[in-house]
PDB file of C-alpha atoms in Angstrom:
ATOM      1  CA  MET A   9       0.000   0.000   0.000  1.00 51.00           C
ATOM      2  CA  LYS A  10       2.854   2.426   0.829  1.00 54.00           C
ATOM      3  CA  LYS A  11       4.370   1.757  -2.600  1.00 54.00           C
ATOM      4  CA  ILE A  12       1.097   2.644  -4.281  1.00 50.00           C
ATOM      5  CA  LEU A  13       0.761   5.841  -2.259  1.00 50.00           C
ATOM      6  CA  LEU A  14       4.275   6.877  -3.264  1.00 49.00           C
ATOM      7  CA  ILE A  15       3.323   6.310  -6.890  1.00 49.00           C
ATOM      8  CA  VAL A  16       0.207   8.440  -6.412  1.00 49.00           C
ATOM      9  CA  LEU A  17       2.169  11.299  -4.883  1.00 47.00           C
ATOM     10  CA  SER A  18       4.886  11.124  -7.540  1.00 50.00           C
ATOM     11  CA  ILE A  19       2.373  11.230 -10.358  1.00 47.00           C
ATOM     12  CA  ILE A  20       0.459  14.123  -8.818  1.00 48.00           C
ATOM     13  CA  ILE A  21       3.642  16.144  -8.338  1.00 40.00           C
ATOM     14  CA  LEU A  22       4.471  15.751 -12.028  1.00 43.00           C
ATOM     15  CA  GLY A  23       1.277  17.567 -12.882  1.00 44.00           C
ATOM     16  CA  CYS A  24      -2.183  16.911 -14.237  1.00 46.00           C
ATOM     17  CA  LYS A  25      -3.247  15.483 -17.569  1.00 45.00           C
ATOM     18  CA  ASN A  26      -4.042  17.915 -20.350  1.00 42.00           C
ATOM     19  CA  ASP A  27      -7.782  17.950 -21.034  1.00 44.00           C
ATOM     20  CA  LYS A  28      -7.378  19.059 -24.627  1.00 42.00           C
ATOM     21  CA  LYS A  29      -6.611  17.159 -27.788  1.00 42.00           C
ATOM     22  CA  GLU A  30      -3.861  18.394 -30.055  1.00 42.00           C
ATOM     23  CA  ASP A  31      -6.454  19.920 -32.406  1.00 42.00           C
ATOM     24  CA  GLY A  32      -7.793  22.034 -29.538  1.00 40.00           C
ATOM     25  CA  LYS A  33     -11.050  20.127 -29.099  1.00 44.00           C
ATOM     26  CA  ALA A  34     -12.018  18.986 -25.632  1.00 52.00           C
ATOM     27  CA  GLU A  35     -11.805  15.273 -24.968  1.00 76.00           C
ATOM     28  CA  ILE A  36     -14.738  13.378 -23.556  1.00 93.00           C
ATOM     29  CA  LEU A  37     -14.588  13.158 -19.779  1.00 97.00           C
ATOM     30  CA  ASN A  38     -12.547  10.330 -18.316  1.00 97.00           C
ATOM     31  CA  ILE A  39     -14.385   8.977 -15.297  1.00 98.00           C
ATOM     32  CA  VAL A  40     -13.142   6.365 -12.830  1.00 98.00           C
ATOM     33  CA  THR A  41     -15.589   4.622 -10.510  1.00 98.00           C
ATOM     34  CA  THR A  42     -15.147   2.089  -7.751  1.00 98.00           C
ATOM     35  CA  THR A  43     -18.123  -0.258  -7.317  1.00 98.00           C
ATOM     36  CA  SER A  44     -20.023  -1.737 -10.230  1.00 98.00           C
ATOM     37  CA  MET A  45     -23.242  -0.064  -9.016  1.00 98.00           C
ATOM     38  CA  ILE A  46     -21.670   3.365  -9.382  1.00 98.00           C
ATOM     39  CA  THR A  47     -20.094   2.385 -12.717  1.00 98.00           C
ATOM     40  CA  ASP A  48     -23.504   1.456 -14.101  1.00 98.00           C
ATOM     41  CA  LEU A  49     -25.051   4.662 -12.777  1.00 98.00           C
ATOM     42  CA  VAL A  50     -22.423   6.944 -14.318  1.00 98.00           C
ATOM     43  CA  LYS A  51     -22.738   5.157 -17.666  1.00 98.00           C
ATOM     44  CA  ASN A  52     -26.488   5.774 -17.608  1.00 98.00           C
ATOM     45  CA  ILE A  53     -26.096   9.477 -16.865  1.00 98.00           C
ATOM     46  CA  GLY A  54     -22.965  10.102 -18.956  1.00 98.00           C
ATOM     47  CA  GLY A  55     -23.860   8.052 -22.004  1.00 97.00           C
ATOM     48  CA  ASP A  56     -21.388   8.388 -24.874  1.00 96.00           C
ATOM     49  CA  MET A  57     -20.195  11.754 -23.557  1.00 97.00           C
ATOM     50  CA  VAL A  58     -17.992  10.072 -20.958  1.00 98.00           C
ATOM     51  CA  ASN A  59     -15.436   7.292 -20.831  1.00 98.00           C
ATOM     52  CA  VAL A  60     -16.061   5.250 -17.689  1.00 98.00           C
ATOM     53  CA  GLN A  61     -13.562   2.849 -16.151  1.00 98.00           C
ATOM     54  CA  GLY A  62     -14.731   0.859 -13.149  1.00 98.00           C
ATOM     55  CA  LEU A  63     -12.121  -0.502 -10.769  1.00 97.00           C
ATOM     56  CA  MET A  64     -14.297  -3.297  -9.356  1.00 97.00           C
ATOM     57  CA  GLY A  65     -16.040  -5.909 -11.442  1.00 94.00           C
ATOM     58  CA  ALA A  66     -18.537  -8.677 -10.726  1.00 94.00           C
ATOM     59  CA  GLY A  67     -18.024 -10.558  -7.485  1.00 90.00           C
ATOM     60  CA  VAL A  68     -15.501  -8.064  -6.105  1.00 92.00           C
ATOM     61  CA  ASP A  69     -15.696  -7.217  -2.408  1.00 91.00           C
ATOM     62  CA  PRO A  70     -15.164  -3.436  -2.003  1.00 94.00           C
ATOM     63  CA  HIS A  71     -14.438  -3.791   1.712  1.00 89.00           C
ATOM     64  CA  LEU A  72     -11.222  -5.689   0.933  1.00 90.00           C
ATOM     65  CA  TYR A  73     -10.261  -4.192  -2.428  1.00 94.00           C
ATOM     66  CA  LYS A  74      -6.700  -2.874  -2.741  1.00 92.00           C
ATOM     67  CA  ALA A  75      -5.555  -0.520  -5.485  1.00 91.00           C
ATOM     68  CA  SER A  76      -3.091  -1.924  -8.008  1.00 91.00           C
ATOM     69  CA  GLU A  77      -0.517   0.156  -9.858  1.00 91.00           C
ATOM     70  CA  GLY A  78      -2.815  -0.042 -12.883  1.00 93.00           C
ATOM     71  CA  ASP A  79      -5.637   1.413 -10.796  1.00 94.00           C
ATOM     72  CA  VAL A  80      -3.423   4.306  -9.728  1.00 90.00           C
ATOM     73  CA  SER A  81      -2.723   5.089 -13.376  1.00 92.00           C
ATOM     74  CA  LYS A  82      -6.468   5.127 -14.130  1.00 95.00           C
ATOM     75  CA  LEU A  83      -7.116   7.376 -11.138  1.00 94.00           C
ATOM     76  CA  PHE A  84      -4.413   9.818 -12.207  1.00 91.00           C
ATOM     77  CA  ASN A  85      -5.810  10.074 -15.748  1.00 93.00           C
ATOM     78  CA  ALA A  86      -9.380  10.635 -14.533  1.00 96.00           C
ATOM     79  CA  ASP A  87     -11.199  13.941 -14.781  1.00 96.00           C
ATOM     80  CA  VAL A  88     -13.571  12.830 -12.014  1.00 97.00           C
ATOM     81  CA  ILE A  89     -13.477   9.933  -9.550  1.00 97.00           C
ATOM     82  CA  PHE A  90     -16.819   8.738  -8.172  1.00 97.00           C
ATOM     83  CA  TYR A  91     -16.885   6.407  -5.182  1.00 97.00           C
ATOM     84  CA  ASN A  92     -19.395   5.291  -2.573  1.00 97.00           C
ATOM     85  CA  GLY A  93     -17.694   6.637   0.537  1.00 94.00           C
ATOM     86  CA  LEU A  94     -18.898   5.987   4.106  1.00 92.00           C
ATOM     87  CA  HIS A  95     -15.779   3.794   4.369  1.00 90.00           C
ATOM     88  CA  LEU A  96     -17.151   1.131   1.997  1.00 93.00           C
ATOM     89  CA  GLU A  97     -13.892   1.146   0.030  1.00 94.00           C
ATOM     90  CA  GLY A  98     -11.886   0.979   3.236  1.00 87.00           C
ATOM     91  CA  LYS A  99      -8.502   0.164   1.721  1.00 88.00           C
ATOM     92  CA  LEU A 100      -8.783   2.896  -0.922  1.00 92.00           C
ATOM     93  CA  VAL A 101      -9.597   5.748   1.455  1.00 84.00           C
ATOM     94  CA  GLU A 102      -5.952   6.707   1.951  1.00 84.00           C
ATOM     95  CA  VAL A 103      -5.391   6.846  -1.810  1.00 87.00           C
ATOM     96  CA  PHE A 104      -8.391   9.153  -2.277  1.00 86.00           C
ATOM     97  CA  GLU A 105      -7.296  11.364   0.590  1.00 81.00           C
ATOM     98  CA  LYS A 106      -3.876  11.823  -1.030  1.00 82.00           C
ATOM     99  CA  MET A 107      -5.600  12.921  -4.233  1.00 84.00           C
ATOM    100  CA  GLU A 108      -7.879  15.524  -2.639  1.00 78.00           C
ATOM    101  CA  GLY A 109      -7.135  18.961  -4.029  1.00 80.00           C
ATOM    102  CA  LYS A 110      -5.350  17.417  -7.009  1.00 84.00           C
ATOM    103  CA  LYS A 111      -8.187  15.381  -8.464  1.00 89.00           C
ATOM    104  CA  GLU A 112     -11.955  15.789  -8.273  1.00 93.00           C
ATOM    105  CA  THR A 113     -12.980  12.932  -6.004  1.00 95.00           C
ATOM    106  CA  VAL A 114     -16.678  12.576  -5.224  1.00 96.00           C
ATOM    107  CA  ALA A 115     -17.838  10.383  -2.333  1.00 95.00           C
ATOM    108  CA  LEU A 116     -21.513  10.032  -3.237  1.00 98.00           C
ATOM    109  CA  GLY A 117     -22.527   8.647   0.141  1.00 97.00           C
ATOM    110  CA  GLU A 118     -21.379  11.840   1.841  1.00 94.00           C
ATOM    111  CA  PHE A 119     -24.209  13.781   0.157  1.00 96.00           C
ATOM    112  CA  LEU A 120     -26.933  11.668   1.767  1.00 97.00           C
ATOM    113  CA  PRO A 121     -28.802  13.060   4.794  1.00 96.00           C
ATOM    114  CA  LYS A 122     -27.034  11.664   7.843  1.00 94.00           C
ATOM    115  CA  ASP A 123     -30.254  11.472   9.853  1.00 94.00           C
ATOM    116  CA  GLN A 124     -31.567   8.903   7.362  1.00 96.00           C
ATOM    117  CA  LEU A 125     -28.497   6.660   7.470  1.00 96.00           C
ATOM    118  CA  ILE A 126     -28.283   3.549   9.613  1.00 94.00           C
ATOM    119  CA  GLY A 127     -25.667   3.912  12.308  1.00 89.00           C
ATOM    120  CA  SER A 128     -23.434   1.247  13.807  1.00 73.00           C
ATOM    121  CA  GLU A 129     -21.266   1.388  16.887  1.00 64.00           C
ATOM    122  CA  TYR A 130     -19.138  -1.416  15.438  1.00 58.00           C
ATOM    123  CA  PHE A 131     -18.244   0.120  12.055  1.00 57.00           C
ATOM    124  CA  ALA A 132     -15.518   2.702  11.525  1.00 55.00           C
ATOM    125  CA  SER A 133     -17.677   5.279   9.725  1.00 55.00           C
ATOM    126  CA  ASN A 134     -20.540   4.906  12.203  1.00 81.00           C
ATOM    127  CA  TYR A 135     -22.865   4.448   9.217  1.00 92.00           C
ATOM    128  CA  ASP A 136     -23.893   1.427   7.190  1.00 92.00           C
ATOM    129  CA  PRO A 137     -22.327   2.095   3.750  1.00 94.00           C
ATOM    130  CA  HIS A 138     -24.619  -0.210   1.719  1.00 95.00           C
ATOM    131  CA  VAL A 139     -26.863   2.703   0.801  1.00 97.00           C
ATOM    132  CA  TRP A 140     -27.643   1.607  -2.784  1.00 98.00           C
ATOM    133  CA  PHE A 141     -30.234  -0.821  -1.410  1.00 98.00           C
ATOM    134  CA  ASN A 142     -32.407   2.199  -0.700  1.00 98.00           C
ATOM    135  CA  ILE A 143     -33.634   3.220  -4.152  1.00 98.00           C
ATOM    136  CA  GLU A 144     -34.361   6.751  -2.932  1.00 98.00           C
ATOM    137  CA  PHE A 145     -30.690   7.082  -1.999  1.00 98.00           C
ATOM    138  CA  PHE A 146     -29.647   5.801  -5.412  1.00 98.00           C
ATOM    139  CA  LYS A 147     -31.801   8.527  -6.953  1.00 98.00           C
ATOM    140  CA  LYS A 148     -29.809  11.064  -4.936  1.00 98.00           C
ATOM    141  CA  PHE A 149     -26.635   9.470  -6.321  1.00 98.00           C
ATOM    142  CA  ALA A 150     -28.000  10.030  -9.845  1.00 98.00           C
ATOM    143  CA  ILE A 151     -28.765  13.674  -9.107  1.00 98.00           C
ATOM    144  CA  GLU A 152     -25.294  14.255  -7.688  1.00 98.00           C
ATOM    145  CA  VAL A 153     -23.559  12.539 -10.625  1.00 98.00           C
ATOM    146  CA  THR A 154     -25.554  14.738 -13.015  1.00 98.00           C
ATOM    147  CA  ARG A 155     -24.562  17.883 -11.119  1.00 98.00           C
ATOM    148  CA  VAL A 156     -20.860  17.035 -11.157  1.00 98.00           C
ATOM    149  CA  LEU A 157     -20.779  16.014 -14.820  1.00 98.00           C
ATOM    150  CA  SER A 158     -22.689  19.157 -15.817  1.00 98.00           C
ATOM    151  CA  GLU A 159     -20.286  21.382 -13.922  1.00 98.00           C
ATOM    152  CA  LYS A 160     -17.297  19.630 -15.448  1.00 97.00           C
ATOM    153  CA  ASP A 161     -18.735  19.582 -18.963  1.00 98.00           C
ATOM    154  CA  PRO A 162     -21.313  22.411 -19.204  1.00 98.00           C
ATOM    155  CA  LYS A 163     -21.716  22.174 -22.991  1.00 97.00           C
ATOM    156  CA  ASN A 164     -23.385  18.762 -22.513  1.00 98.00           C
ATOM    157  CA  ALA A 165     -25.347  19.689 -19.373  1.00 98.00           C
ATOM    158  CA  SER A 166     -28.721  19.482 -21.115  1.00 98.00           C
ATOM    159  CA  GLN A 167     -28.015  15.940 -22.292  1.00 98.00           C
ATOM    160  CA  TYR A 168     -26.860  14.871 -18.830  1.00 98.00           C
ATOM    161  CA  ALA A 169     -30.102  16.288 -17.442  1.00 98.00           C
ATOM    162  CA  ALA A 170     -32.154  14.393 -20.041  1.00 98.00           C
ATOM    163  CA  ASN A 171     -30.346  11.156 -19.217  1.00 98.00           C
ATOM    164  CA  GLU A 172     -30.925  11.761 -15.522  1.00 98.00           C
ATOM    165  CA  LYS A 173     -34.644  12.311 -16.058  1.00 98.00           C
ATOM    166  CA  ALA A 174     -34.957   9.094 -18.072  1.00 98.00           C
ATOM    167  CA  TYR A 175     -33.029   7.090 -15.481  1.00 98.00           C
ATOM    168  CA  LEU A 176     -35.031   8.471 -12.550  1.00 98.00           C
ATOM    169  CA  ILE A 177     -38.210   7.327 -14.301  1.00 98.00           C
ATOM    170  CA  LYS A 178     -36.728   3.832 -14.560  1.00 98.00           C
ATOM    171  CA  LEU A 179     -35.953   3.920 -10.829  1.00 98.00           C
ATOM    172  CA  ASP A 180     -39.558   4.960 -10.106  1.00 98.00           C
ATOM    173  CA  VAL A 181     -40.792   1.966 -12.111  1.00 98.00           C
ATOM    174  CA  LEU A 182     -38.373  -0.299 -10.230  1.00 98.00           C
ATOM    175  CA  GLN A 183     -39.693   0.936  -6.890  1.00 98.00           C
ATOM    176  CA  ALA A 184     -43.278   0.164  -7.855  1.00 98.00           C
ATOM    177  CA  GLU A 185     -42.378  -3.317  -9.129  1.00 98.00           C
ATOM    178  CA  VAL A 186     -40.375  -4.171  -6.008  1.00 98.00           C
ATOM    179  CA  LYS A 187     -43.177  -3.020  -3.721  1.00 98.00           C
ATOM    180  CA  ASN A 188     -45.752  -5.128  -5.583  1.00 98.00           C
ATOM    181  CA  THR A 189     -43.542  -8.234  -5.590  1.00 98.00           C
ATOM    182  CA  ILE A 190     -42.713  -8.027  -1.885  1.00 98.00           C
ATOM    183  CA  ALA A 191     -46.391  -7.498  -1.042  1.00 97.00           C
ATOM    184  CA  LYS A 192     -46.906 -11.141  -2.049  1.00 95.00           C
ATOM    185  CA  LEU A 193     -44.706 -12.282   0.855  1.00 97.00           C
ATOM    186  CA  PRO A 194     -46.437 -12.357   4.280  1.00 97.00           C
ATOM    187  CA  GLU A 195     -44.833 -10.033   6.809  1.00 96.00           C
ATOM    188  CA  GLU A 196     -44.060 -12.869   9.229  1.00 96.00           C
ATOM    189  CA  LYS A 197     -41.917 -14.517   6.556  1.00 97.00           C
ATOM    190  CA  ARG A 198     -39.823 -11.428   5.881  1.00 98.00           C
ATOM    191  CA  ILE A 199     -36.679 -12.584   7.648  1.00 98.00           C
ATOM    192  CA  LEU A 200     -33.579 -12.214   5.508  1.00 97.00           C
ATOM    193  CA  VAL A 201     -30.476 -14.104   6.665  1.00 96.00           C
ATOM    194  CA  THR A 202     -27.352 -13.417   4.598  1.00 93.00           C
ATOM    195  CA  ALA A 203     -23.572 -13.688   4.759  1.00 87.00           C
ATOM    196  CA  HIS A 204     -23.019 -10.121   6.011  1.00 81.00           C
ATOM    197  CA  ASP A 205     -25.092  -7.062   6.901  1.00 85.00           C
ATOM    198  CA  ALA A 206     -25.462  -5.594   3.424  1.00 91.00           C
ATOM    199  CA  PHE A 207     -29.264  -5.472   3.281  1.00 95.00           C
ATOM    200  CA  ASN A 208     -30.257  -3.274   6.231  1.00 95.00           C
ATOM    201  CA  TYR A 209     -31.477  -0.419   4.022  1.00 97.00           C
ATOM    202  CA  PHE A 210     -33.444  -2.900   1.939  1.00 98.00           C
ATOM    203  CA  GLY A 211     -34.947  -4.344   5.112  1.00 97.00           C
ATOM    204  CA  LYS A 212     -35.871  -0.926   6.465  1.00 97.00           C
ATOM    205  CA  ALA A 213     -37.567   0.049   3.206  1.00 97.00           C
ATOM    206  CA  TYR A 214     -39.585  -3.153   2.779  1.00 97.00           C
ATOM    207  CA  GLY A 215     -40.221  -4.464   6.277  1.00 97.00           C
ATOM    208  CA  PHE A 216     -37.629  -7.254   6.482  1.00 98.00           C
ATOM    209  CA  ASN A 217     -35.833  -8.359   9.620  1.00 97.00           C
ATOM    210  CA  VAL A 218     -32.301  -8.580   8.245  1.00 95.00           C
ATOM    211  CA  VAL A 219     -29.645 -10.658  10.001  1.00 93.00           C
ATOM    212  CA  GLY A 220     -26.088 -11.052   8.696  1.00 88.00           C
ATOM    213  CA  LEU A 221     -23.610 -13.687   9.794  1.00 85.00           C
ATOM    214  CA  GLN A 222     -20.812 -11.139   9.521  1.00 76.00           C
ATOM    215  CA  GLY A 223     -21.112  -7.459  10.347  1.00 56.00           C
ATOM    216  CA  LEU A 224     -21.270  -4.476   7.998  1.00 44.00           C
ATOM    217  CA  SER A 225     -17.757  -5.149   6.749  1.00 49.00           C
ATOM    218  CA  THR A 226     -16.417  -8.479   5.497  1.00 46.00           C
ATOM    219  CA  ALA A 227     -12.986  -7.597   6.879  1.00 44.00           C
ATOM    220  CA  THR A 228     -13.760  -9.603  10.022  1.00 51.00           C
ATOM    221  CA  GLU A 229     -14.657 -13.285   9.837  1.00 54.00           C
ATOM    222  CA  ALA A 230     -17.604 -14.842  11.593  1.00 53.00           C
ATOM    223  CA  GLY A 231     -16.661 -17.006  14.556  1.00 68.00           C
ATOM    224  CA  VAL A 232     -18.111 -20.228  15.907  1.00 80.00           C
ATOM    225  CA  GLN A 233     -20.226 -18.336  18.437  1.00 83.00           C
ATOM    226  CA  ASP A 234     -21.685 -16.178  15.650  1.00 83.00           C
ATOM    227  CA  VAL A 235     -22.673 -19.294  13.712  1.00 89.00           C
ATOM    228  CA  GLN A 236     -24.254 -20.972  16.736  1.00 90.00           C
ATOM    229  CA  LYS A 237     -26.154 -17.856  17.770  1.00 90.00           C
ATOM    230  CA  LEU A 238     -27.577 -17.324  14.302  1.00 92.00           C
ATOM    231  CA  SER A 239     -28.436 -21.014  13.883  1.00 94.00           C
ATOM    232  CA  ASN A 240     -30.551 -20.773  17.048  1.00 94.00           C
ATOM    233  CA  PHE A 241     -32.250 -17.668  15.672  1.00 95.00           C
ATOM    234  CA  ILE A 242     -33.111 -19.515  12.448  1.00 96.00           C
ATOM    235  CA  ILE A 243     -34.642 -22.417  14.367  1.00 96.00           C
ATOM    236  CA  ASP A 244     -36.568 -20.203  16.799  1.00 96.00           C
ATOM    237  CA  ASN A 245     -38.031 -18.140  13.954  1.00 95.00           C
ATOM    238  CA  LYS A 246     -38.636 -21.077  11.594  1.00 95.00           C
ATOM    239  CA  VAL A 247     -36.649 -19.430   8.825  1.00 97.00           C
ATOM    240  CA  LYS A 248     -37.172 -21.368   5.610  1.00 96.00           C
ATOM    241  CA  ALA A 249     -34.149 -20.211   3.596  1.00 98.00           C
ATOM    242  CA  ILE A 250     -30.836 -18.388   3.979  1.00 97.00           C
ATOM    243  CA  PHE A 251     -28.787 -16.700   1.265  1.00 96.00           C
ATOM    244  CA  ILE A 252     -25.222 -16.607   0.048  1.00 93.00           C
ATOM    245  CA  GLU A 253     -23.766 -13.466  -1.546  1.00 92.00           C
ATOM    246  CA  SER A 254     -21.898 -13.179  -4.813  1.00 87.00           C
ATOM    247  CA  SER A 255     -19.032 -11.178  -3.278  1.00 80.00           C
ATOM    248  CA  VAL A 256     -18.632 -13.242  -0.091  1.00 82.00           C
ATOM    249  CA  PRO A 257     -17.264 -16.835   0.042  1.00 81.00           C
ATOM    250  CA  ARG A 258     -20.187 -19.282   0.204  1.00 88.00           C
ATOM    251  CA  ARG A 259     -18.497 -21.325   2.928  1.00 89.00           C
ATOM    252  CA  THR A 260     -19.789 -18.892   5.567  1.00 85.00           C
ATOM    253  CA  ILE A 261     -23.428 -19.655   4.786  1.00 90.00           C
ATOM    254  CA  GLU A 262     -22.732 -23.347   4.217  1.00 93.00           C
ATOM    255  CA  ALA A 263     -21.266 -23.508   7.736  1.00 91.00           C
ATOM    256  CA  LEU A 264     -24.421 -21.855   9.054  1.00 93.00           C
ATOM    257  CA  GLN A 265     -26.637 -24.326   7.207  1.00 96.00           C
ATOM    258  CA  ALA A 266     -24.613 -27.239   8.612  1.00 95.00           C
ATOM    259  CA  ALA A 267     -25.020 -25.874  12.151  1.00 94.00           C
ATOM    260  CA  VAL A 268     -28.788 -25.670  11.701  1.00 96.00           C
ATOM    261  CA  LEU A 269     -28.989 -29.179  10.238  1.00 95.00           C
ATOM    262  CA  SER A 270     -26.947 -30.546  13.163  1.00 95.00           C
ATOM    263  CA  LYS A 271     -29.767 -29.390  15.447  1.00 95.00           C
ATOM    264  CA  ASN A 272     -32.346 -31.371  13.462  1.00 94.00           C
ATOM    265  CA  HIS A 273     -33.825 -28.351  11.746  1.00 94.00           C
ATOM    266  CA  GLU A 274     -33.922 -27.979   7.978  1.00 94.00           C
ATOM    267  CA  VAL A 275     -33.019 -24.754   6.219  1.00 97.00           C
ATOM    268  CA  THR A 276     -32.265 -24.405   2.526  1.00 97.00           C
ATOM    269  CA  ILE A 277     -29.886 -22.076   0.731  1.00 97.00           C
ATOM    270  CA  GLY A 278     -32.374 -19.925  -1.141  1.00 96.00           C
ATOM    271  CA  GLY A 279     -29.913 -18.726  -3.730  1.00 96.00           C
ATOM    272  CA  SER A 280     -27.118 -16.244  -4.282  1.00 96.00           C
ATOM    273  CA  LEU A 281     -27.805 -12.529  -3.894  1.00 96.00           C
ATOM    274  CA  TYR A 282     -25.859  -9.650  -5.354  1.00 96.00           C
ATOM    275  CA  SER A 283     -24.787  -7.468  -2.459  1.00 94.00           C
ATOM    276  CA  ASP A 284     -21.560  -5.485  -2.847  1.00 94.00           C
ATOM    277  CA  ALA A 285     -21.256  -5.968  -6.616  1.00 96.00           C
ATOM    278  CA  LEU A 286     -23.469  -6.419  -9.664  1.00 97.00           C
ATOM    279  CA  GLY A 287     -23.508  -9.487 -11.888  1.00 96.00           C
ATOM    280  CA  ASP A 288     -21.333 -10.088 -14.928  1.00 96.00           C
ATOM    281  CA  ALA A 289     -20.997  -7.214 -17.376  1.00 94.00           C
ATOM    282  CA  GLY A 290     -23.419  -7.591 -20.254  1.00 95.00           C
ATOM    283  CA  SER A 291     -25.939  -9.629 -18.221  1.00 97.00           C
ATOM    284  CA  ILE A 292     -29.267  -8.340 -16.913  1.00 97.00           C
ATOM    285  CA  GLU A 293     -27.909  -8.657 -13.369  1.00 98.00           C
ATOM    286  CA  GLY A 294     -24.912  -6.595 -14.478  1.00 98.00           C
ATOM    287  CA  THR A 295     -27.093  -3.488 -14.188  1.00 98.00           C
ATOM    288  CA  TYR A 296     -28.429  -1.898 -11.014  1.00 98.00           C
ATOM    289  CA  LEU A 297     -32.024  -2.289 -12.191  1.00 98.00           C
ATOM    290  CA  GLY A 298     -31.549  -5.934 -13.145  1.00 98.00           C
ATOM    291  CA  MET A 299     -29.665  -6.735  -9.940  1.00 98.00           C
ATOM    292  CA  PHE A 300     -32.409  -5.307  -7.760  1.00 98.00           C
ATOM    293  CA  ARG A 301     -35.171  -7.160  -9.607  1.00 98.00           C
ATOM    294  CA  TYR A 302     -33.203 -10.398  -9.484  1.00 98.00           C
ATOM    295  CA  ASN A 303     -32.527 -10.137  -5.743  1.00 98.00           C
ATOM    296  CA  VAL A 304     -36.158  -9.415  -4.909  1.00 98.00           C
ATOM    297  CA  SER A 305     -37.369 -12.330  -7.032  1.00 98.00           C
ATOM    298  CA  VAL A 306     -34.917 -14.776  -5.407  1.00 98.00           C
ATOM    299  CA  ILE A 307     -35.749 -13.605  -1.880  1.00 98.00           C
ATOM    300  CA  VAL A 308     -39.531 -13.713  -2.282  1.00 98.00           C
ATOM    301  CA  ASN A 309     -39.599 -17.073  -4.082  1.00 98.00           C
ATOM    302  CA  ALA A 310     -37.339 -18.716  -1.496  1.00 98.00           C
ATOM    303  CA  LEU A 311     -39.178 -17.406   1.571  1.00 98.00           C
ATOM    304  CA  LYS A 312     -42.781 -18.014   0.416  1.00 93.00           C
TER     305      LYS A 312
END
């Protein structure tokens, strides 16, 4: 990590990239994003007026992600860097801090109203960073991305605004669909047990009791006592299914299932949910809208 920081500082000292082509015409904006959710969002707002490079692909855990030298090069050549913030990208925070004042870094989570965030005495930021599972918060992300892009590239501001309007309509449709789908699941069955606490905002929005085997960050592993405690909870509440996550090793949930089965209670693995990353690029689940619909369908069908 120290080596990477030295590279960052050295590159910054050398100066900033020229934003003009040799013929005097402005280049399209170079944008670097961290999580795949933010990458998808910026592509929707920026369209073909921006070049977006996401650091984290499908199945990548942002809590544990470390910047490579290639990442540092992308960050240096960016006009704007969008990231989640709220300490989600814990191991990248120091890199971003070194770039402040030299590069435009935008922590989207920092623009959310703090009184609406879920706090935690156990997490470094004191807030749950998995804010994209509240669609209203993701709308605020879209508005902020539009503002930044418009300020950076005012000649295309009207097109950014049009793209934002179209995307916000899609998010409104998603909200209505999710609400209707979840309404089919009785309230007493809305208990969501996953590998780590990534779904608290989802639970708050749709009336789920969300329980994660690990805490808000995957940096700490679940212990034997955690597994036993949660297995008892599953039995006491007659939970039908538990869920693995695409960005967390499945062994954590398999260990939980084994603990439940050892106590003569059956619980199935209801499927794999996308939590800290979208699905494969080019797939339906590789978009924020597709990921959300997929997750809701898997959860409702498994818990019915």
